[in-house]
Coordinates of C-alpha atoms in Angstrom, one line a residue:
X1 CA -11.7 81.0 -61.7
X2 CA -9.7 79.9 -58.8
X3 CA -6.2 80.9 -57.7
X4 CA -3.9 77.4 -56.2
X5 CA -4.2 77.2 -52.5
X6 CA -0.7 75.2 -53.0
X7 CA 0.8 78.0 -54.4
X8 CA 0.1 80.4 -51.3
X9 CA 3.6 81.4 -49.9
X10 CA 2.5 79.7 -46.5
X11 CA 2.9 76.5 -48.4
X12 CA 6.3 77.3 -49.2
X13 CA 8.2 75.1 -47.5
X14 CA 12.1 73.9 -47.4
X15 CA 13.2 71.2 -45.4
X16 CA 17.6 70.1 -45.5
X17 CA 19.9 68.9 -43.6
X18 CA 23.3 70.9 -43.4
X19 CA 27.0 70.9 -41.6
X20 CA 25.8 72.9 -38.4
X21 CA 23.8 70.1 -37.2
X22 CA 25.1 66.9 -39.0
X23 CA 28.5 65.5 -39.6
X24 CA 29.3 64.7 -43.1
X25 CA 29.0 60.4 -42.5
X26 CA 25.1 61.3 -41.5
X27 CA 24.7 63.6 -44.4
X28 CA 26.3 61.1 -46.8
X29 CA 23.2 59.1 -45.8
X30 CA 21.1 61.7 -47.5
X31 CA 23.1 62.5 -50.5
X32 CA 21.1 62.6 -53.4
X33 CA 22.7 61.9 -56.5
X34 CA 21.3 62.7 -60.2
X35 CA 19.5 59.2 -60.7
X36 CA 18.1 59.3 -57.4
X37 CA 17.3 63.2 -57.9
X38 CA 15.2 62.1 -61.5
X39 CA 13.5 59.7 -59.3
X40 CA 12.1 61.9 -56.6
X41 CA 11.1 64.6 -59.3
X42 CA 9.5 61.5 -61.3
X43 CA 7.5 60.4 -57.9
X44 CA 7.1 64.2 -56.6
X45 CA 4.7 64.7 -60.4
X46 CA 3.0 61.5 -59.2
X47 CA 1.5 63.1 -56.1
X48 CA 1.1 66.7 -57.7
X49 CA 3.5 68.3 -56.4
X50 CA 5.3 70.0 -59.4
X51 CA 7.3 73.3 -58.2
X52 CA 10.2 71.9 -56.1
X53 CA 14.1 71.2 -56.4
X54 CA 16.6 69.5 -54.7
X55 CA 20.0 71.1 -53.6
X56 CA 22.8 68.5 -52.6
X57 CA 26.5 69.1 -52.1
X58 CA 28.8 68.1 -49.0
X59 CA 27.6 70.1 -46.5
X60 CA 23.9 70.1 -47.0
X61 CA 20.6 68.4 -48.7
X62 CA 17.7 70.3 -48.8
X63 CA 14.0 70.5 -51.2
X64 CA 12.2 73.7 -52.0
X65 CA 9.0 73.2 -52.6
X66 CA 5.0 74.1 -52.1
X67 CA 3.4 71.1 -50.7
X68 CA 0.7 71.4 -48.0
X69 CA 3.2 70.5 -45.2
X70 CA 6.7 70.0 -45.0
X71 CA 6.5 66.4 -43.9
X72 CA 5.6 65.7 -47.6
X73 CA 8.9 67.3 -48.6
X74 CA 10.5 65.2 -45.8
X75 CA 9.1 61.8 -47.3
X76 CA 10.2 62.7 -50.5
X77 CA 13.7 62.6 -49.4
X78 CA 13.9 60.1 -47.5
X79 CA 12.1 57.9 -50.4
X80 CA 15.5 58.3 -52.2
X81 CA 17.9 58.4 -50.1
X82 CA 19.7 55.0 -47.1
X83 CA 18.5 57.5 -44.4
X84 CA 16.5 56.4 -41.5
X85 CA 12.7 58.3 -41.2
X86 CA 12.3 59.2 -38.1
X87 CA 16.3 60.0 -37.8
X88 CA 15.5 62.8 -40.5
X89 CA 12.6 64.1 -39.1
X90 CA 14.8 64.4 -35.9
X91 CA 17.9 66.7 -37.9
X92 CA 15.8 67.9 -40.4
X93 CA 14.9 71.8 -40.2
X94 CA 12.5 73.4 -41.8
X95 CA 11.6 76.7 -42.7
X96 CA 8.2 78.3 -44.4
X97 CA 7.0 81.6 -46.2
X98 CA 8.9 84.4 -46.1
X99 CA 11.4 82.5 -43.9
X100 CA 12.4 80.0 -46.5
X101 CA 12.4 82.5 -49.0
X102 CA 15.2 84.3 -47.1
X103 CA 16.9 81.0 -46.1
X104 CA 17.6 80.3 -50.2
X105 CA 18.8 84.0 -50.7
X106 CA 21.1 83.1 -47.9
X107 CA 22.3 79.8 -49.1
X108 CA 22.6 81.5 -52.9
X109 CA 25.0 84.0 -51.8
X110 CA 27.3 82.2 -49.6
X111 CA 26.0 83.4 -46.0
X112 CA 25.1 79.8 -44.9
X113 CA 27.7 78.0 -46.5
X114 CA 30.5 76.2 -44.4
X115 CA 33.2 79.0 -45.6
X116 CA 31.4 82.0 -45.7
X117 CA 31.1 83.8 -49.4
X118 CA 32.1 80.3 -51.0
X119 CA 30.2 81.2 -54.2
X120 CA 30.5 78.1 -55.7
X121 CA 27.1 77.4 -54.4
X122 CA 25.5 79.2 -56.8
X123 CA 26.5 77.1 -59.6
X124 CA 24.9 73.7 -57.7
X125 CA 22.0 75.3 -57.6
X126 CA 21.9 76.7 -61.2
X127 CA 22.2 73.0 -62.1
X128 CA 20.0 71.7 -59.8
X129 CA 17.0 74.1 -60.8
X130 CA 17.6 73.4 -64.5
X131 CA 17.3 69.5 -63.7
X132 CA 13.7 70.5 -62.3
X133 CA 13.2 72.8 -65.0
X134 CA 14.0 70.0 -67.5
X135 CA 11.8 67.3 -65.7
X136 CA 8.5 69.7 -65.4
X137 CA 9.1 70.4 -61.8
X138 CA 10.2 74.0 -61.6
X139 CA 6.8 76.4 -61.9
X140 CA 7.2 80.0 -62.3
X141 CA 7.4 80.9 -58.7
X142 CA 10.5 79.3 -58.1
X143 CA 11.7 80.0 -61.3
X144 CA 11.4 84.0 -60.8
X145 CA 12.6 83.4 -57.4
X146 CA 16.0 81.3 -58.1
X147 CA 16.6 84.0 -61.0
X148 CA 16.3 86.6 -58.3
X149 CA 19.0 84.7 -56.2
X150 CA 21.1 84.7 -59.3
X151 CA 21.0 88.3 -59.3
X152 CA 21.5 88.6 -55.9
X153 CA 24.3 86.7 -56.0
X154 CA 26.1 88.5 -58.6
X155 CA 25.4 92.2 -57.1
X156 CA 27.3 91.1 -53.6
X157 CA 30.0 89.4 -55.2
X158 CA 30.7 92.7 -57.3
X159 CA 29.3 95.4 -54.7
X160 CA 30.5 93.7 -51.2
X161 CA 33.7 91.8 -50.0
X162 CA 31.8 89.2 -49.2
X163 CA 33.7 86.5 -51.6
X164 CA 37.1 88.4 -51.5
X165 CA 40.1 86.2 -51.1
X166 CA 40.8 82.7 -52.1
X167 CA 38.9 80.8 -49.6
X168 CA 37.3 77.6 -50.7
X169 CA 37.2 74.4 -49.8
X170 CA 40.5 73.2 -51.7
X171 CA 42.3 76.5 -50.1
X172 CA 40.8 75.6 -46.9
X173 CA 42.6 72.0 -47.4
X174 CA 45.9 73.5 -48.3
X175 CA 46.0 76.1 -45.2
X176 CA 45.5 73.0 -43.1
X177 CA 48.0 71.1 -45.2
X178 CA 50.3 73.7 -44.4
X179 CA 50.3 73.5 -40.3
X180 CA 49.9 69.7 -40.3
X181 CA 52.8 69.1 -43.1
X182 CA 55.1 71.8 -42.9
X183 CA 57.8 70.5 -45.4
X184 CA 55.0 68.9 -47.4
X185 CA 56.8 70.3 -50.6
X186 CA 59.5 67.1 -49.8
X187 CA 56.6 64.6 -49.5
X188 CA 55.4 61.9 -51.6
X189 CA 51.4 63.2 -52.1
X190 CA 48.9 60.8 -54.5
X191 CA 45.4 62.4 -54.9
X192 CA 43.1 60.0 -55.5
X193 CA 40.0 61.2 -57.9
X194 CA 40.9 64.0 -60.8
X195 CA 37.0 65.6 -60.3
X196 CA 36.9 69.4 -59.2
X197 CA 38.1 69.0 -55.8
X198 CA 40.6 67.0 -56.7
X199 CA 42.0 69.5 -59.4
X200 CA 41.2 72.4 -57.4
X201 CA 42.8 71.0 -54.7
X202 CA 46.2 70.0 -56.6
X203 CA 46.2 73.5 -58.2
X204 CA 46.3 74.9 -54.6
X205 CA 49.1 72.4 -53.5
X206 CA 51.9 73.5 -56.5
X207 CA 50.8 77.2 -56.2
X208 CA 50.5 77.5 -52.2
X209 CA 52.5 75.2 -51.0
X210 CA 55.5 74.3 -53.7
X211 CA 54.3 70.2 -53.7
X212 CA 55.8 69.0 -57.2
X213 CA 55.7 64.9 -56.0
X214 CA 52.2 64.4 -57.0
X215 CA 51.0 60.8 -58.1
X216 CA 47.5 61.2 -59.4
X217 CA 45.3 58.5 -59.7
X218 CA 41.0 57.8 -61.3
X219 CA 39.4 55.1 -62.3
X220 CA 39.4 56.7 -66.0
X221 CA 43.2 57.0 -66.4
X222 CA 43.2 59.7 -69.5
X223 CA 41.7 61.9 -67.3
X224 CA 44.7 61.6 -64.3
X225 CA 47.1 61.4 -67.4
X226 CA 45.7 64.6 -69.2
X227 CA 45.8 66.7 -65.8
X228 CA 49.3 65.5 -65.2
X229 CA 50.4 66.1 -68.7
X230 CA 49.1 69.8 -68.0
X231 CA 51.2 70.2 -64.8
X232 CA 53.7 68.0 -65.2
X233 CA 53.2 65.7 -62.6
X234 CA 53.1 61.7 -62.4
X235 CA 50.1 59.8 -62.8
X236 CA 48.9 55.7 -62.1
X237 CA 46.5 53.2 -63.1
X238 CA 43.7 52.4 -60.6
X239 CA 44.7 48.8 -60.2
X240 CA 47.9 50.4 -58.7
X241 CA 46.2 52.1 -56.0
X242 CA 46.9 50.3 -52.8
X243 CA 50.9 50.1 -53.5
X244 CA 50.7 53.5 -54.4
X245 CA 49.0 54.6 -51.4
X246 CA 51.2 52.5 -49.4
X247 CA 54.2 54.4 -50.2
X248 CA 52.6 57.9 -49.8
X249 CA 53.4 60.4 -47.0
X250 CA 50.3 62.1 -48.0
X251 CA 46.6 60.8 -49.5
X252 CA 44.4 63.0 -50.4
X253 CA 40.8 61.1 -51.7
X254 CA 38.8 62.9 -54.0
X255 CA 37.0 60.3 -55.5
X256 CA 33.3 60.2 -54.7
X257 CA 32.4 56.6 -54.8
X258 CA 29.3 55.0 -53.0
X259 CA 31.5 52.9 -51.0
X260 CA 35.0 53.5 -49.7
X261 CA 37.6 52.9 -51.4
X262 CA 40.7 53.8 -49.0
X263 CA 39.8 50.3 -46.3
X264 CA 41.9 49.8 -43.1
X265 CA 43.5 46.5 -44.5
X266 CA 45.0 48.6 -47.2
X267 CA 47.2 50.8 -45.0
X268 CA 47.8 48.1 -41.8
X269 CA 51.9 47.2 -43.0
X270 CA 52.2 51.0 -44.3
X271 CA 54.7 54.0 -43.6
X272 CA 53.2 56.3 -41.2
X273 CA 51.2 59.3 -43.1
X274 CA 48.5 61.9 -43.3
X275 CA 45.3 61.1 -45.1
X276 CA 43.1 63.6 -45.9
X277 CA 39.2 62.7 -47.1
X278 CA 37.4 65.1 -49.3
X279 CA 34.6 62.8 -50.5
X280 CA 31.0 63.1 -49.5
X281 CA 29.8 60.4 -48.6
X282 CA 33.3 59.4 -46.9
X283 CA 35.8 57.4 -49.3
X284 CA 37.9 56.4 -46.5
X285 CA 36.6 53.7 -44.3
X286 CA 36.2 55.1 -40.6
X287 CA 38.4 52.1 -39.3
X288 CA 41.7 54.0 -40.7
X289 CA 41.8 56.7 -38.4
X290 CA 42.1 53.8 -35.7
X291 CA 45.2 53.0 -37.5
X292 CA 48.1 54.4 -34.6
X293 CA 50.2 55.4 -37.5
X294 CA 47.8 57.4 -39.8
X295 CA 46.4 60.8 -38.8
X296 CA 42.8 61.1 -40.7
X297 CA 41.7 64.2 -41.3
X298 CA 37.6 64.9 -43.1
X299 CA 36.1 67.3 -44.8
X300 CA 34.0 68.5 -41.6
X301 CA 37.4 69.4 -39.7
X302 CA 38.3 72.2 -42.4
X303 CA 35.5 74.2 -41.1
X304 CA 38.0 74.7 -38.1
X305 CA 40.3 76.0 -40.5
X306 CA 40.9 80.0 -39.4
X307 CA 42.0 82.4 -42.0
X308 CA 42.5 86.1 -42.0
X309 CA 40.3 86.3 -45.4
X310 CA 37.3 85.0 -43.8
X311 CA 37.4 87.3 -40.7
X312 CA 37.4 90.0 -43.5
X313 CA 34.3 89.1 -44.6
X314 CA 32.5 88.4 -41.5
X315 CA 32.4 92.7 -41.9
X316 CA 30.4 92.3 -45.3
X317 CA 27.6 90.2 -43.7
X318 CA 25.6 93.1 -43.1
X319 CA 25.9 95.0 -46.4
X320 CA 25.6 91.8 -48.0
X321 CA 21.9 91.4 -45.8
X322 CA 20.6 94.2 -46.9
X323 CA 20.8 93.9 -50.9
X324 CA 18.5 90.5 -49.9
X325 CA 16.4 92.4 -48.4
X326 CA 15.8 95.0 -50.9
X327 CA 16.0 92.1 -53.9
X328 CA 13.5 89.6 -51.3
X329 CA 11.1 93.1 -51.3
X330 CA 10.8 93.4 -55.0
X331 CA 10.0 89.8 -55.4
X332 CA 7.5 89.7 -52.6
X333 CA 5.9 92.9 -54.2
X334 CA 5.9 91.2 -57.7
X335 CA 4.3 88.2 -55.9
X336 CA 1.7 90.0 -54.5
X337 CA 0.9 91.3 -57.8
X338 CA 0.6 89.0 -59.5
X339 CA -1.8 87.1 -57.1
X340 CA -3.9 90.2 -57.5
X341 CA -3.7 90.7 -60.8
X342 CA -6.1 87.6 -61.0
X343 CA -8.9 89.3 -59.4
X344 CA -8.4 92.4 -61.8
X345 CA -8.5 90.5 -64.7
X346 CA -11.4 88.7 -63.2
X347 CA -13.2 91.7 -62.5
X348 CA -12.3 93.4 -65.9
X349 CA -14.0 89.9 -67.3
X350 CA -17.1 91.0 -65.3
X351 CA -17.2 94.6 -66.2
X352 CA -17.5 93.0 -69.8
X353 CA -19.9 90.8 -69.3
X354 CA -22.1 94.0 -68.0
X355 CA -21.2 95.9 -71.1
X356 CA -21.9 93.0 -73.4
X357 CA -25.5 92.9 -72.1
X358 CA -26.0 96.8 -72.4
X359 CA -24.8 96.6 -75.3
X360 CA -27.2 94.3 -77.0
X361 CA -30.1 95.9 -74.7
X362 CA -29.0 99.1 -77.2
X363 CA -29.3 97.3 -80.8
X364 CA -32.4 98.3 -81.0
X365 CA -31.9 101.7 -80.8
X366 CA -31.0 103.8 -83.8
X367 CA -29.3 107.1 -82.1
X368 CA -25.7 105.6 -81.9
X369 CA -23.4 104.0 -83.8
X370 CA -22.3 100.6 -82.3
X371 CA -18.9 100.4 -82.9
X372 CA -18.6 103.4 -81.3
X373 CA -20.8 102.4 -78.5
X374 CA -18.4 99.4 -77.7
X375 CA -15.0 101.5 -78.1
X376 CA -16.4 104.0 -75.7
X377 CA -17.5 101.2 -73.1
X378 CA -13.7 99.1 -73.4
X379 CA -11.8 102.7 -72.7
X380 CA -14.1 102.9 -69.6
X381 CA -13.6 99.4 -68.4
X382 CA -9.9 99.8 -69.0
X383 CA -9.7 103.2 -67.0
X384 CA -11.5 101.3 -64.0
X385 CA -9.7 98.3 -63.5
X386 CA -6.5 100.8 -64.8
X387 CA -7.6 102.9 -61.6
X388 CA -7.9 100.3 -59.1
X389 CA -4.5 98.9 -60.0
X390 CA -2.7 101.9 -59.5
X391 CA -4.1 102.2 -55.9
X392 CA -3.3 98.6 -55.0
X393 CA -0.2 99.5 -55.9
X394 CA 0.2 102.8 -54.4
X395 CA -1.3 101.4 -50.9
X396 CA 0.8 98.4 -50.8
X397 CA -0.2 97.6 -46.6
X398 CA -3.6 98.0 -47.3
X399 CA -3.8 96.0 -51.3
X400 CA -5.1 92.8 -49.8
X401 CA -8.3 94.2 -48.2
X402 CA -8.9 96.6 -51.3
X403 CA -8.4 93.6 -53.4
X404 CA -10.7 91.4 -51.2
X405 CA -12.9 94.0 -51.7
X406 CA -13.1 94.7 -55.2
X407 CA -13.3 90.5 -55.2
X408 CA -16.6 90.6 -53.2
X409 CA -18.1 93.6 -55.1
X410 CA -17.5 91.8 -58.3
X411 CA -18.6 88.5 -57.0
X412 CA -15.8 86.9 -59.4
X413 CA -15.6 83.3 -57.9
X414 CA -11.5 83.8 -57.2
X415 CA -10.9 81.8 -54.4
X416 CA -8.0 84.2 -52.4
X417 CA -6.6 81.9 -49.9

């Protein structure tokens, strides 16, 4: 019987690109989007390795995966996405074991996201281990790990103040809304794109800051015209966009194309205004904020947005550490485990074998019943391998070398490493 070499947590490996080191045109580059995600997953199975997801939202793209080394993990991404190889291997990080176990509880709870506490995380990567899941790539590793996360996740949000406060990237938009358009309630706004952001965003601006001249505008209209229906606000056909932006004070572009959509030659004969891009990759065409007359604004500069609720919850960081680490124990414990639990059942197989063979060494003999002969022998076996479990268990530093040992005794053929 052999235990996975893969599947040792030295092979664990996660490799991503993020905000701290990237600005959001590079990490547009290496965006992965569902097709492209069912691609890698279908060409990851191809070259066996079959326990790995992708997380990819606007501030980061990272695989967690076993592979033998990370530079696997790093080809896999680039395969899929316009990046450049050697530019990725030059941004990329990458974290192993123990440390890129830690890095997802990190990411999970909000600790490494661009606004610290944003919990929305968790959802991206509820979805994106459930598209693994779905495709055959998510082993039970991962899976126990990522439900750990979840759990995580839910006891800080409920125990610490980590996520207190309204503080996302929408609220970030309108706080910077607010000290770049200080009468914005009398301006002409159009948000282009009615996704998430873009309602989330909107919600913000009529609650926060009192905006009620609103033009909303998607390439599906029903869904601008159902939103504005709901909030009373006006909407406009697609085709309409360039006029409409062309008589806006304020742009906000939600809309997650490929491409972008907002060009330079739209805005050149245009009232002066603020245009603020939310999209990653960018929707607004770098060439704009040349424009003299329009102030262009991206989603990396609302990281410099300051707010009193997220200096509160820079003092939760350290309560918020230490329910990882407790949660990170457990799972490392059950891992350990269950990597040993291998040998025991190996060495319970033996044990059998050996009481198989006295047993029909005894047939012959007429003094004892058989049955009872072999209900005797599988309480005994039990009682051993019950007995060394409960002192691997009990001497958790020293478990591998007892295991190794009982390994060896037993001569079980489980390869350990």
């Amino acid at each position: 019987m052999q235990v996975s070499h893969s599947k040792e947590i030295a092979n664990f490996h996660i490799v991503g690109i993020n905000y701290k080191k990237t600005d959001a045109a590079i990490r547009g580059l290496y965006a992965i989007n569902q097709a492209q995600y069912e691609q890698l997953l279908e060409h990851a199975r191809r070259v066996q390795l079959n326990d790995l997801f992708v997380l990819s939202t606007c501030n980061r793209t990272e695989v967690y995966g076993f592979a033998a080394t990370p530079k696997q993990l790093i080809e896999l991404l680039y395969r899929e996405s316009h990046g450049d190889i050697s530019q990725l291997e030059e941004l990329a990080y990458v974290k192993s074991g123990e440390e890129a176990i830690r890095h997802l509880y990190q990411v999970g709870t909000g600790l490494d996201s661009q606004i610290l506490g944003d919990y929305e995380i968790i959802g991206q990567i509820r979805n994106a281990t459930r598209f693994a899941k779905e495709h055959q790539n998510l082993g039970s590793f991962l899976e126990r790990l990522v439900n750990s996360v979840f759990q995580v996740s839910k006891l800080i949000k409920t125990e610490t103040g980590l996520s207190k406060g309204t503080v996302s990237v929408a609220f970030a938009t309108v706080r910077m809304l607010e000290r770049l358009c200080p009468d914005i309630k009398n301006k002409k706004i159009v948000l282009l794109g009615v996704g998430k952001i873009g309602r989330n965003t909107c919600k913000n601006m009529i609650e926060y800051l009192g905006a009620k001249e609103i033009t909303l505008i998607n390439r599906t209209t029903q869904v601008a015209a159902d939103f504005a229906d709901q909030h009373g606000l006006r909407y406009a056909p697609y085709e309409n966009m360039v006029s409409e932006i062309q008589q806006a004070d304020v742009v906000l572009v939600a809309s997650n194309a490929p491409q972008p959509t907002v060009l330079a030659e739209h805005l050149h004969h245009s009232s002066p205004k603020l245009i603020v891009d939310l999209s990653i990759p960018f929707n607004v065409e770098t060439a704009v904020g040349e424009l003299s007359h329009i102030q262009l604004v991206n989603v990396d500069e609302l990281s410099k947005v300051q707010d009193e609720t997220l200096q509160n919850r820079l003092g939760e960081v350290p309560k918020a550490l230490a329910i990882i680490e407790e949660h990170m124990e457990e799972f490392l414990y059950w891992y350990k485990m269950r990597k040993h639990a291998v040998v025991l059942k190996a060495v319970k197989d033996k044990l059998q074998e050996i009481h198989t063979r006295e047993i029909q060494q005894q047939k012959n003999g007429d003094h004892y019943k058989l049955e009872d002969i072999e209900l005797v022998s599988s309480r005994i076996i039990q009682k051993m391998i019950n007995l060394m479990a409960g002192k691997v268990r009990k001497e958790t530093d020293k478990s591998d070398q007892y295991i190794a040992m009982i390994n060896d005794i037993f001569e079980t053929g489980v390869n350990q490493e």
